């Protein structure tokens, strides 16, 4: 089973829901694993504190020019859809960080002057917190594309586990790549106009992916009507509310999970409602 946790914007409590839900399931004896797909800002391990057992480098292919063979005909740069190559008077330049590793340039080169080499863009770490398996992707600083790391993370989704996916925020290609194929999506939002704006975008994305979903209102207070009215009109279930509580903020600032009984009941309810519709 694959449950994705996403939000229209950062800072709404997405990681709080994902980490605590995964931890709750493992404490209940379920075969669960947490996977942090938010590779640009993977914060889940701060709360779960897993003991890391394995680390894998993630590499991508990048074009390499053999200057002794290159005739500077320019066909490689002309055919590249991503403008990753440029012909100058000093030779052909390869802009590694915008290369999409498609290999087209090597195929069209008439003198076979282009080969491919590898370069590291990030890593994947696997660890354990008691019975919970925790996996995260980490994109190196300055790297513009995390999709190759997401593809490697997807290979670690285990069908006989309850896989809790901590998706990137927003509605980008990374979000789509993380959420597609999920059995259920949890949209985390907050009762503000900004929260509603981004919830509308996220709901539209997940609907187009055909993934059943429900909403969790984080920092719930007297302004919940902002979200409730939208969900009622759209026929979206609000599966749980997490109260605006000073103790939650204190635990978050210390990198702690919400293990108090009242909060455990919140995640118990979330999982029960997911199972009702899945």
CSV table of C-alpha atoms in Angstrom, one decimal:
chain,number,residue,atom,x,y,z
A,1,UNK,CA,0.0,0.0,0.0
A,2,UNK,CA,1.2,3.5,-0.9
A,3,UNK,CA,0.0,6.5,1.0
A,4,UNK,CA,1.3,9.9,-0.2
A,5,UNK,CA,1.3,12.9,2.1
A,6,UNK,CA,1.4,16.2,0.2
A,7,UNK,CA,0.6,19.9,0.6
A,8,UNK,CA,0.3,22.9,-1.7
A,9,UNK,CA,3.0,24.7,0.0
A,10,UNK,CA,5.7,24.2,2.6
A,11,UNK,CA,5.3,24.7,6.3
A,12,UNK,CA,1.8,23.3,6.6
A,13,UNK,CA,2.7,20.2,8.6
A,14,UNK,CA,3.2,17.7,5.8
A,15,UNK,CA,6.3,16.1,7.3
A,16,UNK,CA,4.7,16.1,10.8
A,17,UNK,CA,1.8,14.0,9.5
A,18,UNK,CA,4.0,11.7,7.4
A,19,UNK,CA,6.6,10.9,10.1
A,20,UNK,CA,4.1,10.5,12.9
A,21,UNK,CA,1.7,8.4,10.8
A,22,UNK,CA,4.6,6.1,9.8
A,23,UNK,CA,5.8,5.9,13.4
A,24,UNK,CA,2.3,5.2,14.7
A,25,UNK,CA,1.9,2.3,12.2
A,26,UNK,CA,5.2,0.7,13.2
A,27,UNK,CA,4.4,1.0,16.9
A,28,UNK,CA,1.1,-0.8,16.2
A,29,UNK,CA,3.1,-3.7,14.7
A,30,UNK,CA,2.4,-2.9,11.0
A,31,UNK,CA,5.0,-3.4,8.3
A,32,UNK,CA,5.5,0.2,7.5
A,33,UNK,CA,8.3,2.3,5.9
A,34,UNK,CA,8.7,6.1,5.6
A,35,UNK,CA,10.2,7.4,2.4
A,36,UNK,CA,11.2,11.1,2.2
A,37,UNK,CA,10.7,12.2,-1.4
A,38,UNK,CA,11.3,15.9,-0.5
A,39,UNK,CA,14.8,15.5,-1.7
A,40,UNK,CA,15.6,19.3,-1.6
A,41,UNK,CA,14.7,19.5,2.0
A,42,UNK,CA,14.5,16.1,3.6
A,43,UNK,CA,13.6,16.8,7.2
A,44,UNK,CA,11.9,13.6,8.2
A,45,UNK,CA,15.0,12.0,9.6
A,46,UNK,CA,15.2,14.9,12.1
A,47,UNK,CA,12.1,13.5,13.8
A,48,UNK,CA,12.5,9.8,13.2
A,49,UNK,CA,16.3,9.8,14.0
A,50,UNK,CA,16.9,6.4,12.3
A,51,UNK,CA,20.2,4.6,12.6
A,52,UNK,CA,21.5,4.7,9.0
A,53,UNK,CA,22.6,1.3,7.7
A,54,UNK,CA,23.1,1.9,4.0
A,55,UNK,CA,24.0,4.8,1.8
A,56,UNK,CA,23.9,4.8,-2.0
A,57,UNK,CA,25.2,7.5,-4.4
A,58,UNK,CA,22.8,8.6,-7.1
A,59,UNK,CA,24.6,9.3,-10.4
A,60,UNK,CA,23.4,10.6,-13.8
A,61,UNK,CA,25.0,10.3,-17.2
A,62,UNK,CA,26.5,13.3,-18.8
A,63,UNK,CA,28.0,13.9,-22.2
A,64,UNK,CA,31.7,13.9,-22.7
A,65,UNK,CA,33.4,15.4,-25.8
A,66,UNK,CA,36.5,13.9,-27.4
A,67,UNK,CA,38.1,17.1,-28.7
A,68,UNK,CA,40.5,15.2,-30.9
A,69,UNK,CA,37.6,13.7,-32.8
A,70,UNK,CA,35.1,16.6,-32.7
A,71,UNK,CA,34.8,18.6,-35.9
A,72,UNK,CA,32.6,21.3,-34.2
A,73,UNK,CA,29.9,20.7,-36.8
A,74,UNK,CA,27.3,21.8,-34.2
A,75,UNK,CA,24.8,19.0,-34.8
A,76,UNK,CA,24.8,18.0,-31.2
A,77,UNK,CA,23.9,21.5,-29.9
A,78,UNK,CA,21.3,21.9,-32.6
A,79,UNK,CA,19.5,18.7,-31.7
A,80,UNK,CA,19.7,19.1,-27.9
A,81,UNK,CA,16.2,20.0,-26.7
A,82,UNK,CA,17.6,21.3,-23.4
A,83,UNK,CA,20.3,23.7,-24.7
A,84,UNK,CA,22.9,21.7,-22.8
A,85,UNK,CA,25.6,22.0,-25.4
A,86,UNK,CA,27.1,25.0,-27.2
A,87,UNK,CA,29.7,25.3,-29.9
A,88,UNK,CA,32.4,27.9,-29.3
A,89,UNK,CA,35.6,28.8,-31.1
A,90,UNK,CA,37.4,26.8,-28.4
A,91,UNK,CA,35.3,23.7,-28.7
A,92,UNK,CA,32.0,22.2,-27.6
A,93,UNK,CA,30.9,23.1,-24.1
A,94,UNK,CA,28.6,20.8,-22.0
A,95,UNK,CA,26.4,22.4,-19.4
A,96,UNK,CA,26.3,19.4,-17.1
A,97,UNK,CA,23.5,20.6,-14.8
A,98,UNK,CA,21.0,21.1,-17.5
A,99,UNK,CA,21.9,17.9,-19.3
A,100,UNK,CA,18.9,15.5,-19.1
A,101,UNK,CA,21.0,12.4,-19.8
A,102,UNK,CA,19.0,11.5,-22.8
A,103,UNK,CA,22.1,10.6,-24.9
A,104,UNK,CA,20.7,12.0,-28.1
A,105,UNK,CA,23.8,14.1,-28.8
A,106,UNK,CA,26.0,10.9,-28.8
A,107,UNK,CA,23.6,9.3,-31.3
A,108,UNK,CA,23.6,12.2,-33.8
A,109,UNK,CA,27.3,12.9,-33.7
A,110,UNK,CA,28.6,12.0,-37.1
A,111,UNK,CA,32.1,11.3,-36.0
A,112,UNK,CA,31.4,9.5,-32.7
A,113,UNK,CA,33.1,12.1,-30.7
A,114,UNK,CA,30.5,12.1,-27.8
A,115,UNK,CA,30.4,9.4,-25.1
A,116,UNK,CA,28.8,9.5,-21.7
A,117,UNK,CA,30.3,9.6,-18.2
A,118,UNK,CA,28.7,9.7,-14.8
A,119,UNK,CA,28.5,12.3,-12.1
A,120,UNK,CA,27.0,12.2,-8.6
A,121,UNK,CA,23.9,14.4,-7.9
A,122,UNK,CA,22.9,13.1,-4.5
A,123,UNK,CA,22.4,10.1,-2.4
A,124,UNK,CA,19.9,7.7,-0.8
A,125,UNK,CA,20.1,6.8,2.9
A,126,UNK,CA,18.3,3.8,4.5
A,127,UNK,CA,18.0,3.4,8.3
A,128,UNK,CA,15.8,2.1,11.0
A,129,UNK,CA,13.9,3.5,14.0
A,130,UNK,CA,12.9,0.4,16.0
A,131,UNK,CA,10.7,-1.5,13.6
A,132,UNK,CA,10.2,1.4,11.2
A,133,UNK,CA,12.3,1.4,8.0
A,134,UNK,CA,13.1,5.0,7.0
A,135,UNK,CA,14.5,6.0,3.6
A,136,UNK,CA,15.4,9.4,2.3
A,137,UNK,CA,16.8,11.0,-0.9
A,138,UNK,CA,19.2,13.9,-0.6
A,139,UNK,CA,19.9,16.2,-3.5
A,140,UNK,CA,23.3,17.8,-3.5
A,141,UNK,CA,23.3,21.6,-3.0
A,142,UNK,CA,23.2,23.4,-6.3
A,143,UNK,CA,21.8,20.5,-8.3
A,144,UNK,CA,18.7,21.6,-10.2
A,145,UNK,CA,17.0,18.3,-10.9
A,146,UNK,CA,15.9,15.8,-8.3
A,147,UNK,CA,13.9,13.5,-10.5
A,148,UNK,CA,16.7,10.9,-10.9
A,149,UNK,CA,16.8,10.5,-7.1
A,150,UNK,CA,13.0,10.1,-7.0
A,151,UNK,CA,13.2,7.4,-9.6
A,152,UNK,CA,15.7,5.5,-7.4
A,153,UNK,CA,13.5,6.0,-4.3
A,154,UNK,CA,10.5,4.5,-6.1
A,155,UNK,CA,12.4,1.3,-6.6
A,156,UNK,CA,12.5,1.0,-2.8
A,157,UNK,CA,8.7,1.0,-2.4
A,158,UNK,CA,7.8,-2.4,-1.1
A,159,UNK,CA,4.4,-3.8,-2.0
A,160,UNK,CA,3.9,-5.8,1.1
A,161,UNK,CA,4.6,-2.7,3.3
A,162,UNK,CA,2.5,0.3,4.1
A,163,UNK,CA,4.7,2.9,2.4
A,164,UNK,CA,4.3,6.5,3.7
A,165,UNK,CA,5.6,8.9,1.0
A,166,UNK,CA,6.6,12.4,2.2
A,167,UNK,CA,6.1,14.2,-1.0
A,168,UNK,CA,7.7,17.5,-2.0
A,169,UNK,CA,5.6,20.6,-1.5
A,170,UNK,CA,3.9,22.4,-4.3
A,171,UNK,CA,2.6,21.0,-7.6
A,172,UNK,CA,5.7,20.5,-9.6
A,173,UNK,CA,6.8,17.5,-11.7
A,174,UNK,CA,8.5,16.2,-8.6
A,175,UNK,CA,5.1,16.1,-6.8
A,176,UNK,CA,3.5,14.3,-9.7
A,177,UNK,CA,6.3,11.8,-9.8
A,178,UNK,CA,6.0,11.1,-6.1
A,179,UNK,CA,2.2,10.8,-5.9
A,180,UNK,CA,1.3,9.0,-9.1
A,181,UNK,CA,0.3,5.4,-8.5
A,182,UNK,CA,-0.6,6.0,-4.8
A,183,UNK,CA,-3.5,4.2,-3.2
A,184,UNK,CA,-4.4,7.3,-1.2
A,185,UNK,CA,-3.3,10.9,-0.8
A,186,UNK,CA,-3.4,13.0,2.3
A,187,UNK,CA,-3.5,16.7,1.6
A,188,UNK,CA,-2.3,18.7,4.6
A,189,UNK,CA,-3.5,22.3,4.7
A,190,UNK,CA,-4.0,25.1,7.2
A,191,UNK,CA,-7.1,27.3,7.7
A,192,UNK,CA,-5.8,30.4,6.0
A,193,UNK,CA,-6.5,32.0,2.6
A,194,UNK,CA,-3.0,31.1,1.6
A,195,UNK,CA,-3.7,27.5,2.7
A,196,UNK,CA,-6.9,27.4,0.7
A,197,UNK,CA,-5.2,28.8,-2.4
A,198,UNK,CA,-2.6,26.1,-2.4
A,199,UNK,CA,-5.0,23.4,-1.4
A,200,UNK,CA,-7.1,24.1,-4.5
A,201,UNK,CA,-4.0,23.6,-6.7
A,202,UNK,CA,-2.9,20.4,-4.9
A,203,UNK,CA,-6.5,19.0,-5.1
A,204,UNK,CA,-6.6,19.6,-8.8
A,205,UNK,CA,-3.3,17.9,-9.3
A,206,UNK,CA,-4.2,14.8,-7.4
A,207,UNK,CA,-7.6,14.5,-9.0
A,208,UNK,CA,-6.0,14.5,-12.4
A,209,UNK,CA,-3.8,11.6,-11.2
A,210,UNK,CA,-6.9,9.7,-10.3
A,211,UNK,CA,-5.7,9.1,-6.7
A,212,UNK,CA,-8.4,9.1,-4.0
A,213,UNK,CA,-7.6,11.6,-1.3
A,214,UNK,CA,-8.8,13.4,1.8
A,215,UNK,CA,-7.8,16.6,3.7
A,216,UNK,CA,-6.1,17.0,7.1
A,217,UNK,CA,-6.5,20.5,8.6
A,218,UNK,CA,-3.4,21.3,10.6
A,219,UNK,CA,-3.3,24.2,13.1
A,220,UNK,CA,-7.1,23.8,13.3
A,221,UNK,CA,-8.9,26.8,14.9
A,222,UNK,CA,-11.9,29.0,14.5
A,223,UNK,CA,-11.0,29.7,10.9
A,224,UNK,CA,-11.5,26.1,9.8
A,225,UNK,CA,-14.6,27.3,7.8
A,226,UNK,CA,-12.2,28.6,5.1
A,227,UNK,CA,-11.3,25.0,4.3
A,228,UNK,CA,-14.5,23.3,5.2
A,229,UNK,CA,-16.6,25.4,2.8
A,230,UNK,CA,-14.3,24.5,-0.1
A,231,UNK,CA,-14.2,20.8,0.8
A,232,UNK,CA,-18.0,20.7,1.1
A,233,UNK,CA,-18.5,22.3,-2.4
A,234,UNK,CA,-15.9,20.0,-3.9
A,235,UNK,CA,-17.1,16.8,-2.2
A,236,UNK,CA,-13.7,16.3,-0.4
A,237,UNK,CA,-13.6,14.5,2.9
A,238,UNK,CA,-11.9,16.1,5.8
A,239,UNK,CA,-10.4,13.1,7.5
A,240,UNK,CA,-8.9,14.8,10.5
A,241,UNK,CA,-8.1,18.0,12.3
A,242,UNK,CA,-4.9,18.6,14.2
A,243,UNK,CA,-5.5,21.5,16.7
A,244,UNK,CA,-3.4,24.6,16.9
A,245,UNK,CA,-1.5,23.6,20.0
A,246,UNK,CA,1.6,25.3,21.5
A,247,UNK,CA,3.0,21.9,22.6
A,248,UNK,CA,3.1,20.7,19.0
A,249,UNK,CA,5.2,23.7,18.0
A,250,UNK,CA,7.5,23.0,20.9
A,251,UNK,CA,8.0,19.4,20.0
A,252,UNK,CA,8.6,20.3,16.4
A,253,UNK,CA,11.2,22.8,17.3
A,254,UNK,CA,13.0,20.1,19.3
A,255,UNK,CA,12.7,17.5,16.5
A,256,UNK,CA,10.4,15.3,18.5
A,257,UNK,CA,7.5,13.1,17.5
A,258,UNK,CA,4.0,13.5,18.8
A,259,UNK,CA,3.8,10.5,21.1
A,260,UNK,CA,1.2,11.8,23.6
A,261,UNK,CA,-2.0,9.8,23.8
A,262,UNK,CA,-4.2,12.6,22.4
A,263,UNK,CA,-2.0,12.9,19.3
A,264,UNK,CA,-1.7,9.2,18.8
A,265,UNK,CA,-5.5,9.1,18.5
A,266,UNK,CA,-5.2,11.6,15.7
A,267,UNK,CA,-3.0,9.4,13.6
A,268,UNK,CA,-5.1,6.3,14.5
A,269,UNK,CA,-8.2,8.1,13.1
A,270,UNK,CA,-6.4,9.1,10.0
A,271,UNK,CA,-5.3,5.6,9.2
A,272,UNK,CA,-8.8,4.2,10.1
A,273,UNK,CA,-10.5,6.6,7.6
A,274,UNK,CA,-8.0,5.7,4.9
A,275,UNK,CA,-8.7,2.0,5.3
A,276,UNK,CA,-12.4,2.7,5.0
A,277,UNK,CA,-12.0,4.1,1.5
A,278,UNK,CA,-9.0,2.1,0.2
